[in-house]
Coordinates of C-alpha atoms and ligand atoms in Angstrom, one line a residue:
M1 CA 104.3 243.6 101.5
K2 CA 101.2 242.3 103.2
L3 CA 99.9 238.9 102.2
S4 CA 96.3 237.8 102.6
Q5 CA 95.3 235.9 105.7
R6 CA 93.6 233.5 103.4
I7 CA 97.0 232.4 102.0
T8 CA 99.1 232.8 105.2
H9 CA 96.6 231.0 107.3
L10 CA 96.0 228.2 104.8
T11 CA 97.9 225.6 106.7
G12 CA 97.7 225.4 110.5
G13 CA 101.4 225.9 110.9
G14 CA 103.8 223.9 113.1
S15 CA 105.4 220.7 112.2
D16 CA 102.0 218.8 111.9
G17 CA 103.6 215.3 112.0
W18 CA 105.2 215.4 108.5
D19 CA 108.7 215.6 109.7
V20 CA 109.3 211.9 109.4
F21 CA 108.0 211.9 105.9
Y22 CA 110.4 214.6 104.9
R23 CA 113.2 212.8 106.7
A24 CA 112.5 209.6 104.9
R25 CA 112.6 211.6 101.6
R26 CA 116.0 213.1 102.5
M27 CA 117.4 209.7 103.4
I28 CA 116.3 208.3 100.0
S29 CA 117.9 211.2 98.3
D30 CA 121.1 210.5 100.3
G31 CA 121.1 207.0 98.9
Y32 CA 119.7 205.0 101.8
A33 CA 117.4 202.0 101.1
V34 CA 114.2 203.0 102.8
T35 CA 111.0 201.0 102.6
E36 CA 108.5 203.6 101.7
L37 CA 105.0 203.1 103.1
T38 CA 104.0 206.7 103.4
I39 CA 102.3 208.0 100.3
G40 CA 99.0 206.9 98.5
E41 CA 100.6 206.3 95.2
H42 CA 100.2 203.0 93.2
D43 CA 103.4 201.0 92.6
I44 CA 102.1 200.6 89.0
R45 CA 102.0 203.3 86.5
T46 CA 99.1 204.4 84.2
D47 CA 98.0 201.5 82.0
P48 CA 99.5 201.6 78.6
S49 CA 96.1 201.4 76.9
I50 CA 95.2 204.7 78.7
L51 CA 98.4 206.3 77.6
E52 CA 97.7 205.2 74.1
A53 CA 94.3 206.8 74.2
M54 CA 96.1 210.0 75.6
D55 CA 98.6 210.0 72.7
L56 CA 96.1 209.4 70.0
S57 CA 94.0 212.2 71.2
A58 CA 96.8 214.7 71.5
R59 CA 98.1 213.7 68.0
Q60 CA 94.6 214.2 66.6
G61 CA 94.8 217.8 67.8
H62 CA 93.1 217.8 71.2
T63 CA 95.8 220.1 72.6
G64 CA 94.1 223.3 72.5
Y65 CA 91.7 224.8 75.1
A66 CA 89.1 222.2 76.0
M67 CA 85.4 223.0 77.0
V68 CA 85.7 224.5 80.5
P69 CA 83.0 222.3 82.1
G70 CA 84.6 219.2 80.5
T71 CA 84.1 217.5 77.2
D72 CA 80.6 216.2 76.5
L73 CA 82.1 212.7 76.3
L74 CA 83.7 212.7 79.7
R75 CA 80.8 214.4 81.4
D76 CA 78.3 212.0 79.8
T77 CA 80.6 209.1 80.8
V78 CA 80.9 210.3 84.4
A79 CA 77.1 210.9 84.7
A80 CA 76.4 207.5 83.4
R81 CA 78.8 205.9 85.7
L82 CA 77.3 207.7 88.9
Q83 CA 73.8 206.9 87.7
A84 CA 74.6 203.2 87.2
R85 CA 76.2 203.1 90.7
T86 CA 73.5 205.1 92.5
G87 CA 70.3 204.9 90.6
V88 CA 70.1 208.8 90.9
P89 CA 69.3 210.3 87.5
T90 CA 72.5 212.2 86.5
T91 CA 73.2 214.0 83.2
R92 CA 76.2 216.0 82.0
N93 CA 74.6 219.1 83.5
N94 CA 75.3 217.6 86.9
V95 CA 79.0 217.1 86.2
L96 CA 82.0 219.5 86.3
I97 CA 85.4 218.0 85.2
T98 CA 88.2 219.3 87.4
P99 CA 92.0 219.1 87.6
G100 CA 91.9 216.2 90.0
G101 CA 89.8 215.5 93.1
Q102 CA 91.7 218.1 95.2
S103 CA 90.6 220.9 92.9
A104 CA 87.1 219.4 93.1
L105 CA 87.2 219.5 97.0
F106 CA 88.3 223.2 96.8
A107 CA 85.5 224.0 94.2
A108 CA 82.7 222.3 96.2
H109 CA 83.6 224.3 99.3
V110 CA 83.8 227.6 97.4
A111 CA 80.3 226.7 96.0
V112 CA 78.6 226.4 99.4
C113 CA 80.8 228.3 102.0
D114 CA 80.7 232.2 102.5
P115 CA 83.6 233.7 104.3
G116 CA 83.3 233.0 108.1
D117 CA 80.8 230.1 107.6
V118 CA 82.0 226.8 109.3
G119 CA 82.9 223.8 107.1
L120 CA 82.9 220.6 109.1
F121 CA 85.4 217.7 108.5
L122 CA 86.0 214.5 110.4
D123 CA 89.1 213.7 112.3
P124 CA 91.3 211.7 111.3
Y125 CA 91.3 213.5 108.0
Y126 CA 93.1 213.6 104.6
A127 CA 95.8 216.1 105.1
T128 CA 94.5 218.8 102.8
Y129 CA 91.0 219.1 104.3
P130 CA 91.4 221.9 106.8
G131 CA 93.5 223.9 104.4
T132 CA 91.1 223.5 101.5
I133 CA 88.1 224.7 103.7
R134 CA 90.2 227.6 104.9
G135 CA 91.2 228.3 101.3
A136 CA 87.6 228.7 100.4
G137 CA 87.3 231.4 103.1
A138 CA 85.4 229.2 105.7
V139 CA 86.4 228.2 109.2
A140 CA 87.6 224.5 109.3
R141 CA 86.0 222.7 112.3
A142 CA 87.0 219.1 113.1
V143 CA 84.6 216.6 114.5
Q144 CA 86.4 213.8 116.3
T145 CA 85.9 210.1 115.7
T146 CA 87.5 207.5 117.9
A147 CA 89.6 204.3 117.4
E148 CA 87.1 202.6 119.7
D149 CA 84.3 203.3 117.3
A150 CA 86.6 202.1 114.4
F151 CA 86.6 205.8 113.3
Q152 CA 82.9 205.5 112.2
P153 CA 81.6 209.1 112.9
R154 CA 78.6 209.3 115.4
A155 CA 75.7 211.6 114.7
E156 CA 75.8 213.1 118.1
Q157 CA 79.4 214.2 117.7
I158 CA 78.5 216.0 114.4
E159 CA 75.3 217.5 115.9
A160 CA 77.4 218.9 118.7
A161 CA 79.5 220.8 116.2
V162 CA 77.0 222.2 113.8
D163 CA 76.7 225.7 115.2
G164 CA 77.4 228.1 112.3
A165 CA 78.2 225.1 110.0
V166 CA 77.0 225.0 106.3
S167 CA 78.8 221.9 105.0
L168 CA 80.1 218.5 106.2
L169 CA 83.0 216.9 104.3
I170 CA 83.2 213.1 104.5
N171 CA 85.4 210.5 102.9
T172 CA 84.4 206.9 102.5
P173 CA 86.4 204.6 101.8
N174 CA 88.5 206.6 104.1
N175 CA 92.1 208.0 103.9
P176 CA 93.8 207.7 106.3
T177 CA 91.9 204.9 108.2
G178 CA 91.0 202.5 105.4
V179 CA 87.5 202.4 107.0
V180 CA 84.3 202.2 105.0
Y181 CA 81.3 203.9 106.5
S182 CA 78.4 201.5 107.2
R183 CA 74.9 202.1 105.8
E184 CA 73.8 203.1 109.4
T185 CA 76.6 205.6 109.7
L186 CA 75.7 207.2 106.3
D187 CA 72.1 207.2 107.3
D188 CA 72.8 209.1 110.5
I189 CA 75.1 211.5 108.6
A190 CA 72.3 212.1 106.1
T191 CA 69.9 212.8 108.9
V192 CA 72.2 215.3 110.5
C193 CA 72.6 217.0 107.1
R194 CA 68.9 217.2 106.5
N195 CA 68.0 218.3 110.0
N196 CA 70.7 221.1 110.0
D197 CA 70.5 222.1 106.3
L198 CA 74.0 221.2 105.7
W199 CA 75.6 220.5 102.3
L200 CA 77.3 217.1 102.3
I201 CA 80.6 217.0 100.3
S202 CA 81.3 213.4 99.8
D203 CA 84.9 212.6 98.7
E204 CA 84.5 209.2 96.9
V205 CA 87.9 209.1 95.3
Y206 CA 88.5 205.5 96.7
D207 CA 85.0 204.2 95.5
T208 CA 86.6 201.4 93.4
Q209 CA 88.7 200.1 96.5
V210 CA 86.1 198.5 98.8
W211 CA 87.1 195.0 100.0
D212 CA 84.2 193.3 101.7
S213 CA 81.1 195.3 100.7
N214 CA 79.9 197.7 98.0
H215 CA 80.5 201.3 97.9
I216 CA 77.5 203.4 99.0
S217 CA 77.4 207.0 97.9
P218 CA 75.3 209.1 100.3
R219 CA 73.8 210.8 97.2
T220 CA 71.6 207.8 97.0
L221 CA 69.9 208.3 100.4
P222 CA 66.5 209.9 100.6
N223 CA 66.4 213.6 99.7
M224 CA 70.3 213.7 99.6
A225 CA 70.9 214.3 95.9
E226 CA 69.8 217.9 96.3
R227 CA 72.4 218.7 99.0
T228 CA 75.2 216.3 98.2
L229 CA 78.3 217.3 96.0
V230 CA 80.2 214.1 95.2
V231 CA 84.0 214.5 94.6
G232 CA 85.6 212.0 92.3
S233 CA 88.9 211.3 90.5
M234 CA 90.7 209.1 88.0
S235 CA 93.8 209.2 90.4
K236 CA 93.1 206.1 92.5
S237 CA 90.7 204.1 90.4
H238 CA 92.9 204.2 87.4
A239 CA 96.4 205.0 88.6
M240 CA 96.3 208.4 87.0
T241 CA 97.4 210.5 89.8
G242 CA 99.7 212.7 87.6
S243 CA 97.0 213.2 84.9
R244 CA 95.0 215.5 87.3
C245 CA 91.5 214.6 86.3
G246 CA 88.4 214.6 88.7
W247 CA 85.0 215.8 89.0
V248 CA 82.3 217.2 91.1
V249 CA 78.8 215.8 90.7
G250 CA 75.9 217.7 92.2
P251 CA 72.7 219.6 91.5
E252 CA 72.5 221.5 88.1
E253 CA 72.3 224.8 89.7
V254 CA 75.6 224.3 91.7
I255 CA 77.4 222.9 88.6
G256 CA 76.3 226.0 86.7
H257 CA 78.0 228.2 89.3
L258 CA 81.1 225.9 89.4
I259 CA 81.5 226.2 85.6
N260 CA 81.8 230.0 86.3
L261 CA 84.4 229.3 89.0
A262 CA 86.3 227.1 86.6
T263 CA 86.2 229.7 83.9
H264 CA 87.9 232.1 86.4
T265 CA 90.4 229.6 88.0
T266 CA 91.5 226.5 86.2
Y267 CA 90.0 227.1 82.7
G268 CA 89.3 223.4 82.3
V269 CA 91.3 220.3 82.1
P270 CA 93.5 219.3 78.9
G271 CA 91.3 217.6 76.3
F272 CA 93.7 214.7 75.7
I273 CA 93.7 213.9 79.4
Q274 CA 89.9 214.0 79.3
D275 CA 89.9 211.6 76.3
A276 CA 92.2 209.3 78.1
A277 CA 89.8 209.4 81.2
S278 CA 86.7 208.7 79.0
F279 CA 88.7 205.8 77.4
A280 CA 89.7 204.4 80.9
L281 CA 86.1 204.8 82.4
N282 CA 84.6 203.0 79.4
A283 CA 87.2 200.3 79.6
G284 CA 85.0 198.9 82.3
A285 CA 85.2 197.3 85.7
E286 CA 87.8 194.7 84.8
L287 CA 90.5 197.4 84.5
E288 CA 89.5 199.0 87.7
E289 CA 89.5 195.6 89.5
Q290 CA 93.1 195.0 88.1
I291 CA 94.3 198.3 89.6
A292 CA 92.7 197.6 92.9
A293 CA 93.8 194.0 93.1
P294 CA 97.3 194.5 94.6
F295 CA 95.6 196.4 97.6
R296 CA 93.1 193.8 97.9
R297 CA 95.8 191.1 98.1
R298 CA 98.1 193.1 100.5
R299 CA 95.1 193.9 102.8
A300 CA 94.4 190.1 102.9
L301 CA 98.1 189.5 103.8
A302 CA 98.1 192.2 106.4
V303 CA 95.0 190.6 108.2
E304 CA 96.8 187.4 108.3
I305 CA 99.9 188.8 109.7
L306 CA 98.2 191.0 112.3
E307 CA 96.0 188.2 113.5
A308 CA 99.1 186.2 114.3
Q309 CA 100.2 188.7 116.9
N310 CA 98.6 190.8 119.7
T311 CA 100.6 194.0 120.1
V312 CA 99.6 195.9 117.0
G313 CA 95.8 196.6 116.6
L314 CA 94.3 196.8 113.2
I315 CA 91.4 199.2 112.6
P316 CA 89.1 197.1 110.4
A317 CA 90.7 197.7 106.9
Q318 CA 87.7 197.7 104.5
G319 CA 88.8 199.9 101.6
A320 CA 91.4 202.3 100.1
M321 CA 95.1 201.7 100.0
Y322 CA 95.9 202.2 103.6
L323 CA 96.1 200.3 107.0
M324 CA 95.7 202.2 110.3
L325 CA 97.6 200.4 113.0
D326 CA 97.1 200.9 116.7
I327 CA 100.6 201.0 118.4
R328 CA 99.5 202.4 121.7
A329 CA 100.6 199.2 123.5
T330 CA 104.2 200.4 122.9
G331 CA 103.7 203.5 124.9
L332 CA 104.9 205.6 122.1
S333 CA 103.0 208.3 120.1
G334 CA 102.6 207.6 116.5
E335 CA 105.2 210.2 115.7
G336 CA 107.7 208.6 118.3
F337 CA 107.0 205.1 116.8
A338 CA 107.3 206.2 113.2
N339 CA 110.6 208.1 113.9
A340 CA 112.1 205.0 115.8
L341 CA 111.0 202.6 113.1
L342 CA 112.7 204.8 110.5
D343 CA 115.9 205.1 112.4
T344 CA 116.0 201.4 113.4
H345 CA 114.7 199.6 110.4
A346 CA 114.6 202.2 107.6
I347 CA 110.8 201.7 107.2
A348 CA 108.9 205.0 106.7
V349 CA 105.3 205.1 107.7
M350 CA 103.0 208.1 108.6
P351 CA 102.3 208.9 112.2
G352 CA 98.6 208.9 112.9
E353 CA 99.1 212.5 114.3
S354 CA 99.7 213.8 110.7
F355 CA 96.0 213.2 110.2
G356 CA 94.7 215.0 113.2
S357 CA 94.5 214.2 117.0
A358 CA 91.9 211.4 116.7
A359 CA 94.6 209.0 115.3
A360 CA 97.2 209.8 117.9
G361 CA 99.0 206.6 118.9
H362 CA 98.5 205.0 115.4
I363 CA 100.5 204.8 112.2
R364 CA 99.2 204.7 108.7
V365 CA 100.7 202.2 106.4
A366 CA 100.3 202.6 102.6
M367 CA 100.1 199.2 100.9
T368 CA 102.1 200.5 98.0
I369 CA 105.1 198.1 97.6
D370 CA 105.2 194.6 96.2
D371 CA 103.7 191.8 98.2
D372 CA 106.8 190.3 99.6
R373 CA 108.5 193.4 100.7
F374 CA 105.1 194.6 102.2
A375 CA 104.8 191.3 104.2
T376 CA 108.4 191.6 105.4
A377 CA 107.9 195.2 106.4
L378 CA 104.6 194.4 108.3
N379 CA 106.3 191.6 110.1
T380 CA 109.2 193.9 111.1
I381 CA 106.8 196.4 112.3
C382 CA 104.9 193.9 114.5
E383 CA 108.2 192.5 115.9
F384 CA 109.5 196.0 116.6
A385 CA 106.2 197.0 118.4
A386 CA 106.4 193.8 120.5
D387 CA 109.9 194.5 121.7
L388 CA 108.8 198.1 122.5
A389 CA 105.7 197.0 124.2
E390 CA 107.7 194.5 126.4
Q391 CA 110.2 197.3 127.5
H392 CA 107.2 199.5 128.1
A393 CA 105.5 197.0 130.3
V394 CA 108.8 196.6 132.3
T395 CA 109.3 200.2 132.9
A396 CA 105.5 201.2 133.4
Ligands
PLP1 C1 90.9 211.3 100.4 C2 91.4 211.9 99.3 N1 90.6 212.9 98.6 C3 91.2 213.5 97.6 C4 92.5 213.2 97.1 C5 93.0 214.0 95.9 O1 93.1 213.2 94.8 P1 93.6 213.7 93.4 O2 93.5 215.3 93.5 O3 94.8 213.1 93.0 O4 92.3 213.4 92.6 C6 93.3 212.2 97.8 C7 94.7 211.9 97.4 O5 95.4 211.2 97.9 C8 92.7 211.6 98.9 O6 93.4 210.7 99.5

């Protein structure tokens, strides 16, 4: 039987650089001790206080259908949070609660893209981005950023790609690079969006993990609230990846349509999960800082280790739970390096190529194991890279 192109063409096809990840998973299930630095999943579980709120809600009967747009409590809580962080007036009518940030990304693209419209995204990118845009029926078009610009996008590169585009998807703090877009970068992006009448879909799921500055949401920039859809999530800020709770925040009219979409797709998010999320968000900044603290610590450790050597380059790590390391001095691709590292030292990292062509010759390291093992693994990566670079210099 024929299947739709929308589903069969969802992923780009090919190996797409995830082979090393699956190989590491197989080694682990075969009993090998692999140091896993691939996936963006905390090494702590959801806080017991949040689980208690979830349990209480479920036992009090919040196990039936919940309100499709989200509970009033959670929508109000998210609205108040965004208003406090951005100063942009926000009410529950600007908020749709979704099953995680991923579903919010999909909903946002369905809201603004017609079939055949171009949805822009920036390379390197979070792995699901092109498939999400294609899944919404649009054409996914990548805009390159470069390691030399520390992966900050340039307005002229976006301008050069806008033909046929209706939306631009950005992510700051960024997965996979760990880069936080500067105020100037965001101003430039906003100008491109206003000049070309683009929707800005702003993925801010790492907004609580910013190391040296404060998170800036482009929704705060002049005349941007009316054309920005913010994607948020409990996954990273509260170690609730498995709870599948996120949101889209945007103009009321868009949220109205997205409620219709939710009625015909997800039919909402479980009430006891939403109550747990409301509890977690109202628990305040201290809990969020506690959850972000291990990454803040490990990033400081990483800077120290990487400053003490000169083979591996560090893209300025300003946020999120990842480091993007430049291993081009070894003469290997990111994929070649990651495979060799797994074979030689049983350390699993993601090749930069898994996240698009702009991060070729890099590896992404997730800071998701305890500090001692993390420091040991990083030192091993640096030593391994130094040996390879020396051999490369001899043969080159
Ligand atoms: C950049 C980015 N956006 C969105 C998501 C999706 O998060 P979730 O669906 O768990 O909220 C992730 C998950 O890793 C991510 O890294």
